[in-house]
Short mmCIF file of C-alpha atoms and ligand atoms in Angstrom, two decimals:
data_model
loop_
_atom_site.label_atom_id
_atom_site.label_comp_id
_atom_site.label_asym_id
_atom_site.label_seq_id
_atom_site.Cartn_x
_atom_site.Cartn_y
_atom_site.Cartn_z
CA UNK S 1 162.81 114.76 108.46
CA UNK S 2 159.65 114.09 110.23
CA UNK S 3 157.46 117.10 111.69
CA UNK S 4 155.18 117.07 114.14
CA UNK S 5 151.65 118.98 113.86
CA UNK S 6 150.65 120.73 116.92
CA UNK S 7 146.61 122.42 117.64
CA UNK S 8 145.61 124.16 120.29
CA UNK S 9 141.67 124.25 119.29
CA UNK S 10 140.98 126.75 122.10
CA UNK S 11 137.23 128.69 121.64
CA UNK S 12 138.23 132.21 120.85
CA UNK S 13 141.24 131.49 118.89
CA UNK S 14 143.19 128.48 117.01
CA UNK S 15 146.97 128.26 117.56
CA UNK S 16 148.82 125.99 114.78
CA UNK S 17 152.72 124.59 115.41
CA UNK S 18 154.57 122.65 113.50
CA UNK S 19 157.77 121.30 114.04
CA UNK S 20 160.41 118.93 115.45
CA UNK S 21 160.20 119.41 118.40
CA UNK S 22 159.61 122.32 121.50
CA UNK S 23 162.69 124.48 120.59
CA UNK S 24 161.95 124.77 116.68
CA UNK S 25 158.42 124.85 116.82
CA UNK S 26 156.90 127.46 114.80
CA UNK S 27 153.23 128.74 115.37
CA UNK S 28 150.47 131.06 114.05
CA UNK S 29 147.07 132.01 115.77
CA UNK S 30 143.53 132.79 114.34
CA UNK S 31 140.54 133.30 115.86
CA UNK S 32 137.99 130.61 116.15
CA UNK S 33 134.75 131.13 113.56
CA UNK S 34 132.73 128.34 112.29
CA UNK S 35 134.16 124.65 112.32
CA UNK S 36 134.50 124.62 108.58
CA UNK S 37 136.07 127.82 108.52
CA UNK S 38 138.19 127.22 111.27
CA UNK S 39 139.33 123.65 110.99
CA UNK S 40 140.06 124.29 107.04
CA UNK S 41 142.53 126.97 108.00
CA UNK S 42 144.59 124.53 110.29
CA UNK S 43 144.28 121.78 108.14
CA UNK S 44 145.87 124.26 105.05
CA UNK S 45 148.40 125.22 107.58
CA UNK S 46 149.56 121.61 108.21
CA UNK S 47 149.72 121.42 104.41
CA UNK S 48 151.40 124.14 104.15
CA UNK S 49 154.05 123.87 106.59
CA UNK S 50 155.09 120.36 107.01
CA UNK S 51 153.33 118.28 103.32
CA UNK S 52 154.79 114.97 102.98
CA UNK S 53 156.91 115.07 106.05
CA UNK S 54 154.15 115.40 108.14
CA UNK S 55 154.30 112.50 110.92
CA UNK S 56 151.26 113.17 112.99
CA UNK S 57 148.93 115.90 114.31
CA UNK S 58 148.31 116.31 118.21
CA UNK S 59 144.93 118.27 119.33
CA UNK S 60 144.37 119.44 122.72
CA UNK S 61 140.52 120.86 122.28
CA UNK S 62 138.31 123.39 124.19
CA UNK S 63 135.52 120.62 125.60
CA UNK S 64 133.96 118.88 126.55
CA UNK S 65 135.49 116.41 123.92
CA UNK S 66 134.57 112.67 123.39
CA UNK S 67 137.92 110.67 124.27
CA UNK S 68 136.62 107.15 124.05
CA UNK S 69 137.97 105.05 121.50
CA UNK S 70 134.92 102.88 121.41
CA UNK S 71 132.17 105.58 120.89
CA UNK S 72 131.02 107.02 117.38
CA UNK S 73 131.50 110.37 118.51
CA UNK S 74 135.35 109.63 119.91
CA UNK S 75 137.22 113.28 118.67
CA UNK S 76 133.94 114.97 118.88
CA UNK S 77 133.84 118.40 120.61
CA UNK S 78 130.42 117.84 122.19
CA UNK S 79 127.90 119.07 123.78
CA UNK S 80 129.69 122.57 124.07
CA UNK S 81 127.91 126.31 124.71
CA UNK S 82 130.34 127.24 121.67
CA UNK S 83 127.68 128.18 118.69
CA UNK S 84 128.44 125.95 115.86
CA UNK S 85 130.18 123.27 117.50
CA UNK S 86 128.30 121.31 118.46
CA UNK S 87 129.24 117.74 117.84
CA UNK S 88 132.40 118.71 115.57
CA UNK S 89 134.12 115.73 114.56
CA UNK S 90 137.34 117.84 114.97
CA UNK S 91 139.88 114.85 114.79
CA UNK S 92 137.87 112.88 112.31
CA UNK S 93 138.16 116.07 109.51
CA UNK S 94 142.12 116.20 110.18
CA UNK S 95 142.73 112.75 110.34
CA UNK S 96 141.15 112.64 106.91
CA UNK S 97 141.85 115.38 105.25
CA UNK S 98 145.85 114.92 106.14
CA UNK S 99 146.13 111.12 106.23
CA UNK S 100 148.37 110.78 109.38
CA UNK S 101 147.54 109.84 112.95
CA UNK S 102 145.61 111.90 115.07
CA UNK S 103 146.32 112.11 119.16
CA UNK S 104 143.35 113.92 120.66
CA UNK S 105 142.59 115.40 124.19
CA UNK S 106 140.93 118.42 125.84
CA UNK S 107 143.36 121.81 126.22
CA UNK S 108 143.85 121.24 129.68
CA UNK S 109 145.46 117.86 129.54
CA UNK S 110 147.79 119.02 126.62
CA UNK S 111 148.97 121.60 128.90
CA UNK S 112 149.00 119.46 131.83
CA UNK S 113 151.31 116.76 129.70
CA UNK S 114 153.45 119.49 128.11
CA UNK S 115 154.31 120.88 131.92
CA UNK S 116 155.08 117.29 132.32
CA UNK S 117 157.34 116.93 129.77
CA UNK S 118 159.21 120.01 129.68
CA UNK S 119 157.86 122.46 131.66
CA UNK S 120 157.47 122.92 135.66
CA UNK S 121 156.48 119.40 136.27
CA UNK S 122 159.25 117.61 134.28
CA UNK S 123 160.70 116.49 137.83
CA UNK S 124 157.79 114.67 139.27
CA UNK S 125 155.64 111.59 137.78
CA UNK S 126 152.20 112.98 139.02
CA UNK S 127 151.06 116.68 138.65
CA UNK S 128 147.44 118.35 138.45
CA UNK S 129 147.50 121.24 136.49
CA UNK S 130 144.41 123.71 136.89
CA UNK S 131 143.69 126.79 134.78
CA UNK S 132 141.61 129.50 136.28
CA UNK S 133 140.18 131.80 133.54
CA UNK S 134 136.70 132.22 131.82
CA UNK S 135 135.99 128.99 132.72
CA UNK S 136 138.03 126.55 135.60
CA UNK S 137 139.40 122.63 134.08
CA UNK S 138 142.06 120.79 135.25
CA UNK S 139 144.06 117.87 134.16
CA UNK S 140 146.17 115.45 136.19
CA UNK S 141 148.75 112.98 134.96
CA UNK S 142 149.63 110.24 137.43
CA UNK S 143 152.41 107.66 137.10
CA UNK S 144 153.56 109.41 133.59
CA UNK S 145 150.01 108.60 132.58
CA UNK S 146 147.09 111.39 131.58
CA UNK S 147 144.05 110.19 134.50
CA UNK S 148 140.68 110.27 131.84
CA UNK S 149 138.64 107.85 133.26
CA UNK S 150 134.83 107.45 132.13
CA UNK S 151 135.64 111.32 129.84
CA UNK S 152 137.97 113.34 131.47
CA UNK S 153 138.04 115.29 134.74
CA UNK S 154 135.62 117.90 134.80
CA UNK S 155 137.82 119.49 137.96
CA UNK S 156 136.31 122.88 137.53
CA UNK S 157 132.78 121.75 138.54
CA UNK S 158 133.37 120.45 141.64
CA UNK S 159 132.15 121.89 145.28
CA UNK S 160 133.64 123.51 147.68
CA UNK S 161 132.19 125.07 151.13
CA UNK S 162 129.88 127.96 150.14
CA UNK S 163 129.14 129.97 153.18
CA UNK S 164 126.13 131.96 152.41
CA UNK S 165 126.90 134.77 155.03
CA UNK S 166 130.24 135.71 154.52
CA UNK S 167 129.77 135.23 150.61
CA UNK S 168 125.98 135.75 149.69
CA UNK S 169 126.79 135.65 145.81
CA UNK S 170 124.65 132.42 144.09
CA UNK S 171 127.26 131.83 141.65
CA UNK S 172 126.75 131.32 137.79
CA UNK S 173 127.14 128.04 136.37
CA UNK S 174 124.33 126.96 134.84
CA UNK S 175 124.45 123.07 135.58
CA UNK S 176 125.89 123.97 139.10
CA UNK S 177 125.18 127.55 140.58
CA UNK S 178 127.39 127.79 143.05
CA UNK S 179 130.46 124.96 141.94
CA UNK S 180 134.03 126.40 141.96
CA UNK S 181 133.78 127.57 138.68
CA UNK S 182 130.55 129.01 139.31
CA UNK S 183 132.31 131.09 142.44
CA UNK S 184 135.66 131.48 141.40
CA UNK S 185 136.37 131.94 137.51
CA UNK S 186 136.98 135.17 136.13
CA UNK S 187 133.31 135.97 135.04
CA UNK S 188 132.21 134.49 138.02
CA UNK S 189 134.55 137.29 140.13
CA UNK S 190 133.13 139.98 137.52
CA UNK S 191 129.81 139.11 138.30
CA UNK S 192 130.10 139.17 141.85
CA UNK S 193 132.37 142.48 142.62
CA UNK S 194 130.38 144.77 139.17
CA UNK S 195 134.15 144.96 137.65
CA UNK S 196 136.70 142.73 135.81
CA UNK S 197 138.78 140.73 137.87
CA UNK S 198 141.69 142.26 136.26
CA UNK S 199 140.91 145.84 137.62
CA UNK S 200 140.47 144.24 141.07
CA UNK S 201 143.36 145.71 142.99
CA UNK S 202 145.28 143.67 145.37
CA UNK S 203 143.95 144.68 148.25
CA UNK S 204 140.44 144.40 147.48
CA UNK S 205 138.39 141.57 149.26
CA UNK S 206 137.80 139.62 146.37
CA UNK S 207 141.38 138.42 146.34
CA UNK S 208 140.69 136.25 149.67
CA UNK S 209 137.88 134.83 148.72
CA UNK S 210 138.87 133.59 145.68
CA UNK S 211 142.35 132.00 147.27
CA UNK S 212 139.96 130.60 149.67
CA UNK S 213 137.82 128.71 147.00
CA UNK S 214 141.04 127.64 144.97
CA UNK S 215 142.45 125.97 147.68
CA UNK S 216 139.25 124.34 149.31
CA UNK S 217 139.02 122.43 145.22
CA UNK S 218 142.77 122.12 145.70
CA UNK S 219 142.98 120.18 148.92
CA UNK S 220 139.95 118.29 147.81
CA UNK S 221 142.60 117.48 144.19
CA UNK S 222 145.85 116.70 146.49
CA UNK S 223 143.21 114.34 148.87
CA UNK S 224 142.05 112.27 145.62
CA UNK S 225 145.10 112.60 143.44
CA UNK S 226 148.10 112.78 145.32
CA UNK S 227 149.87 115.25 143.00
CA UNK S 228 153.53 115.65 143.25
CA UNK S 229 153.18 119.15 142.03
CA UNK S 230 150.28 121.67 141.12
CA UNK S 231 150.40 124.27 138.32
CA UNK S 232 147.73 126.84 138.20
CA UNK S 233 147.45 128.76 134.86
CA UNK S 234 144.77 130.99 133.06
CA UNK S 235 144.14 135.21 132.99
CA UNK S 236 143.21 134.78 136.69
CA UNK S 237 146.14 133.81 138.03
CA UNK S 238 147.96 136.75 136.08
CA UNK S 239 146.81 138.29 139.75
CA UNK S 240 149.86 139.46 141.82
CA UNK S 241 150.03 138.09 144.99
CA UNK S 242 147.30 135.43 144.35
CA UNK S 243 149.96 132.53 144.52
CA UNK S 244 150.74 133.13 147.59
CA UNK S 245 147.42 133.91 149.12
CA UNK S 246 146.75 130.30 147.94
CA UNK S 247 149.60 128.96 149.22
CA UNK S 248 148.46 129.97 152.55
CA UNK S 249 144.82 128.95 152.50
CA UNK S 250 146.07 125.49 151.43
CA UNK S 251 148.38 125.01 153.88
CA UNK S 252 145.40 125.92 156.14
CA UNK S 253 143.07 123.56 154.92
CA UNK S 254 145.41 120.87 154.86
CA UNK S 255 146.17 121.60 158.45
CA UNK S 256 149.16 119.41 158.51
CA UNK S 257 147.29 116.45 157.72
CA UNK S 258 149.83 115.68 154.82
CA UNK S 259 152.89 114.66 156.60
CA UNK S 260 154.96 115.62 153.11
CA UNK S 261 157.67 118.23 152.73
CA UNK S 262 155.78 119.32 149.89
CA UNK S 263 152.88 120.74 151.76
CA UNK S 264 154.78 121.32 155.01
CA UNK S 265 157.79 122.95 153.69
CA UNK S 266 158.07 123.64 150.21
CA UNK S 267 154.72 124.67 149.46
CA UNK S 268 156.33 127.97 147.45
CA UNK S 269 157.84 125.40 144.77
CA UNK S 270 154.60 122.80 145.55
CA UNK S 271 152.15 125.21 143.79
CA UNK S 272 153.39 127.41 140.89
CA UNK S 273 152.85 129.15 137.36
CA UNK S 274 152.89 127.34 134.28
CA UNK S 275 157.02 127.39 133.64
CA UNK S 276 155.65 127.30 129.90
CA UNK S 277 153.79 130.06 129.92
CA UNK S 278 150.72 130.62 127.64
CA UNK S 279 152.96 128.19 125.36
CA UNK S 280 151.29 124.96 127.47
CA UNK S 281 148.73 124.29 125.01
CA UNK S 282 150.33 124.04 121.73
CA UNK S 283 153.49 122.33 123.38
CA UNK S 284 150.80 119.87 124.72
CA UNK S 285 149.36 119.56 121.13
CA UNK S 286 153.22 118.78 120.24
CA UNK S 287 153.72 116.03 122.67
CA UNK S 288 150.32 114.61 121.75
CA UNK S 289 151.46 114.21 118.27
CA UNK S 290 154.70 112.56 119.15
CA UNK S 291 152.44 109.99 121.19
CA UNK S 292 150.05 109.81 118.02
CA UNK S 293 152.95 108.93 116.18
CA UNK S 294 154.63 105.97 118.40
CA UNK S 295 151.61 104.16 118.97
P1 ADP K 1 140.39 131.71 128.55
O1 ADP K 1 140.03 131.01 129.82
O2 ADP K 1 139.19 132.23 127.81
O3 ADP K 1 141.33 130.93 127.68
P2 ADP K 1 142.14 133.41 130.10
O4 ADP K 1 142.81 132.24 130.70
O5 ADP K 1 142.99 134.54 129.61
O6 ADP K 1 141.18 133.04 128.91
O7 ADP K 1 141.15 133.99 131.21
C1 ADP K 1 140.35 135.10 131.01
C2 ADP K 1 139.84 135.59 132.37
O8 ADP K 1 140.96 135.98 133.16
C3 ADP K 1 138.92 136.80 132.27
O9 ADP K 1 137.78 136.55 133.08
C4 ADP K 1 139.75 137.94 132.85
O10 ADP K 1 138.95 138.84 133.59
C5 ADP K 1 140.73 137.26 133.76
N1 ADP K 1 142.02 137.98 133.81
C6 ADP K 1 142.82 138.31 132.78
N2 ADP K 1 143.91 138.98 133.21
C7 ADP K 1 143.80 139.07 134.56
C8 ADP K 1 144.60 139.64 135.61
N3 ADP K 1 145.73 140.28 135.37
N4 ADP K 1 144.15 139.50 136.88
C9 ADP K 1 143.01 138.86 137.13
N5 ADP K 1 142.21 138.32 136.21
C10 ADP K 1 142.59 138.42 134.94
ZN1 ZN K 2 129.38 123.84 137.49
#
C-alpha cells in the first residue's frame, strides 16, 4: 500500500493527514511554534503514520512561499510577518528528513485544487477560490491547471474603489493601506466598526460594505480569469447572509456585461461555500502529494 502525506502548514496551527486517499484520510492538528519545533512534529508524524509506505508528502503553506523551481529559496516560506519564519526551507527539511517527493504550494491553492478535485468545483475546469479571514488570498486553477505565474497570485492585495466619504476608514495593510485586504478582512472590519466581525449582527452596516468590496475584487477576478465557479472560504464568510449580499453586489457590478448564465442566472450556485469545509487545506495537501508522486 502506498500512503499519501498531507500538510496544511497554516500560521496558528499545523494539520497532518495521512492516507490513501480523501475518504480514509486521517489527521491531527497542533499549533504552529518555532520551525524546528513545528516542522519536527510533522515530520515524526509522517514517520509515524505511514514509514516505509510513505509515497510522497504534499504542503500547501501559509506565504508568501517561493514556488520557483529554479531559485535557491524554491519551498521557502519567505519573507513572512510570522516570527521565526522567516526564510524556512519548509519543503527542503521534509524532503530530507523523509526521503520521498515533496509537492509544495501556498494554503490557498491546496484548497483551491482540492475544491477542484472533489469538492464544489469538481464540475468545472476553471475556479478561483478566495478565503476571507485574518488575512484575504486567493487561488485560481484554469484549464485543470493551478495559474502561479512569476510567484503566485497575491489576490488579496489588490484595489478596489475606496470612496472616502461613504467609507472614511484608511485601511490597515501595511504595504497597501487601503487594498481589499486592508478594507475587508476580518481585522480590517474589527478595526473599522471597534468590535469583532463575528459579533457584527446582520443588520449592522458593516455587512454592505464589506459585500460591496468582495465583489468589486471579484468582478475585477471573473474580468481577468474567467472562472467557471467562485468559492469564498475563511471565518468571514461564516457571516449569515453575506453570500447573498455578494451575490447581489456582483451581479451589480457586472451589470450584465457577462452574457453567461452563470452570472445572469445562476449566480446562487456561481458563488458558494467551500463544499469541503475547513477540510480544503489538508485535502489540498493530499492531492498535492498525489501530483508529487506522478511526476
Ligand atoms: P485564518 O484566516 O487565520 O486562517 P479564519 O479563516 O478563521 O482564520 O478567519 C478569522 C477571521 O474571521 C477573524 O478576523 C474573525 O473575526 C472572523 N470570523 C470568524 N468567525 C466569524 C463569523 N461567524 N462571522 C464573521 N467573521 C468571523
Ligand atoms: Zn495590501
Amino acid at each position: 500500500m502506498r500512503l499519501f502525506g498531507a500538510l496544511e502548514a497554516g500560521g496558528t496551527k499545523f494539520v497532518c493527514g495521512v492516507g490513501t486517499s480523501p475518504e480514509d484520510l486521517k489527521t491531527v492538528r497542533f499549533p504552529t511554534r518555532s520551525p524546528d519545533e513545528t516542522i519536527d512534529e510533522a515530520i515524526c508524524y509522517f514517520r509515524e503514520e505511514a514509514g516505509d509506505a510513505l509515497a510522497a508528502v504534499g504542503i500547501g503553506a501559509f506565504g508568501p512561499v517561493d514556488l520557483d523551481p529554479a531559485s535557491a529559496h524554491y519551498g521557502h516560506i519567505t519573507s513572512t510577518p510570522k516570527a521565526g519564519w522567516q526564510y524556512t526551507d519548509l519543503a527542503g527539511r521534509v524532503r530530507n528528513a523523509l526521503q520521498v517527493p515533496v509537492g509544495f504550494d501556498t494554503d490557498v491553492n491546496a484548497a483551491a485544487l482540492a475544491e477542484t478535485c472533489w469538492g464544489a468545483a469538481r464540475d468545472v475546469s476553471s475556479a478561483l477560490y478566495l478565503t476571507v479571514g485574518t488575512g484575504i488570498g486567493g487561488g485560481a486553477i484554469l484549464n485543470g491547471a493551478l495559474l502561479h505565474g512569476m510567484m503566485h497570485p497575491e489576490m488579496g492585495h489588490v484595489r478596489v474603489p475606496h470612496d472616502l466619504a461613504a467609507d472614511p476608514f484608511p485601511g490597515i495593510c501595511p504595504f497597501h493601506g487601503d487594498c481589499l485586504e486592508g478594507l475587508a478582512a476580518g481585522p480590517a472590519m474589527q478595526a473599522r466598526w471597534g468590535q469583532p466581525a463575528a459579533t457584527l449582527p446582520p443588520d449592522h452596516p458593516a455587512w454592505a460594505l464589506e459585500a460591496r468590496y468582495i465583489a468589486l475584487a471579484l468582478a475585477g477576478f471573473v474580468f481577468t480569469l474567467s472562472p467557471g465557479r467562485i468559492i469564498l472560504g475563511g471565518g468571514v464568510m461564516q457571516q449569515a447572509g453575506l453570500f447573498d449580499r455578494i451575490r447581489g453586489e456582483l451581479s451589480s457590478v457586472l451589470n450584465g456585461y457577462i452574457r453567461m448564465p452563470q452570472v445572469l442566472t445562476e449566480m446562487d450556485r456561481y458563488v458558494v461555500p467551500p463544499g469541503l469545509g475547513d477540510r480544503a487545506g489538508v485535502l489540498g495537501a493530499l492531492a498535492l502529494a498525489e501530483r508529487a508522486a506522478k511526476s
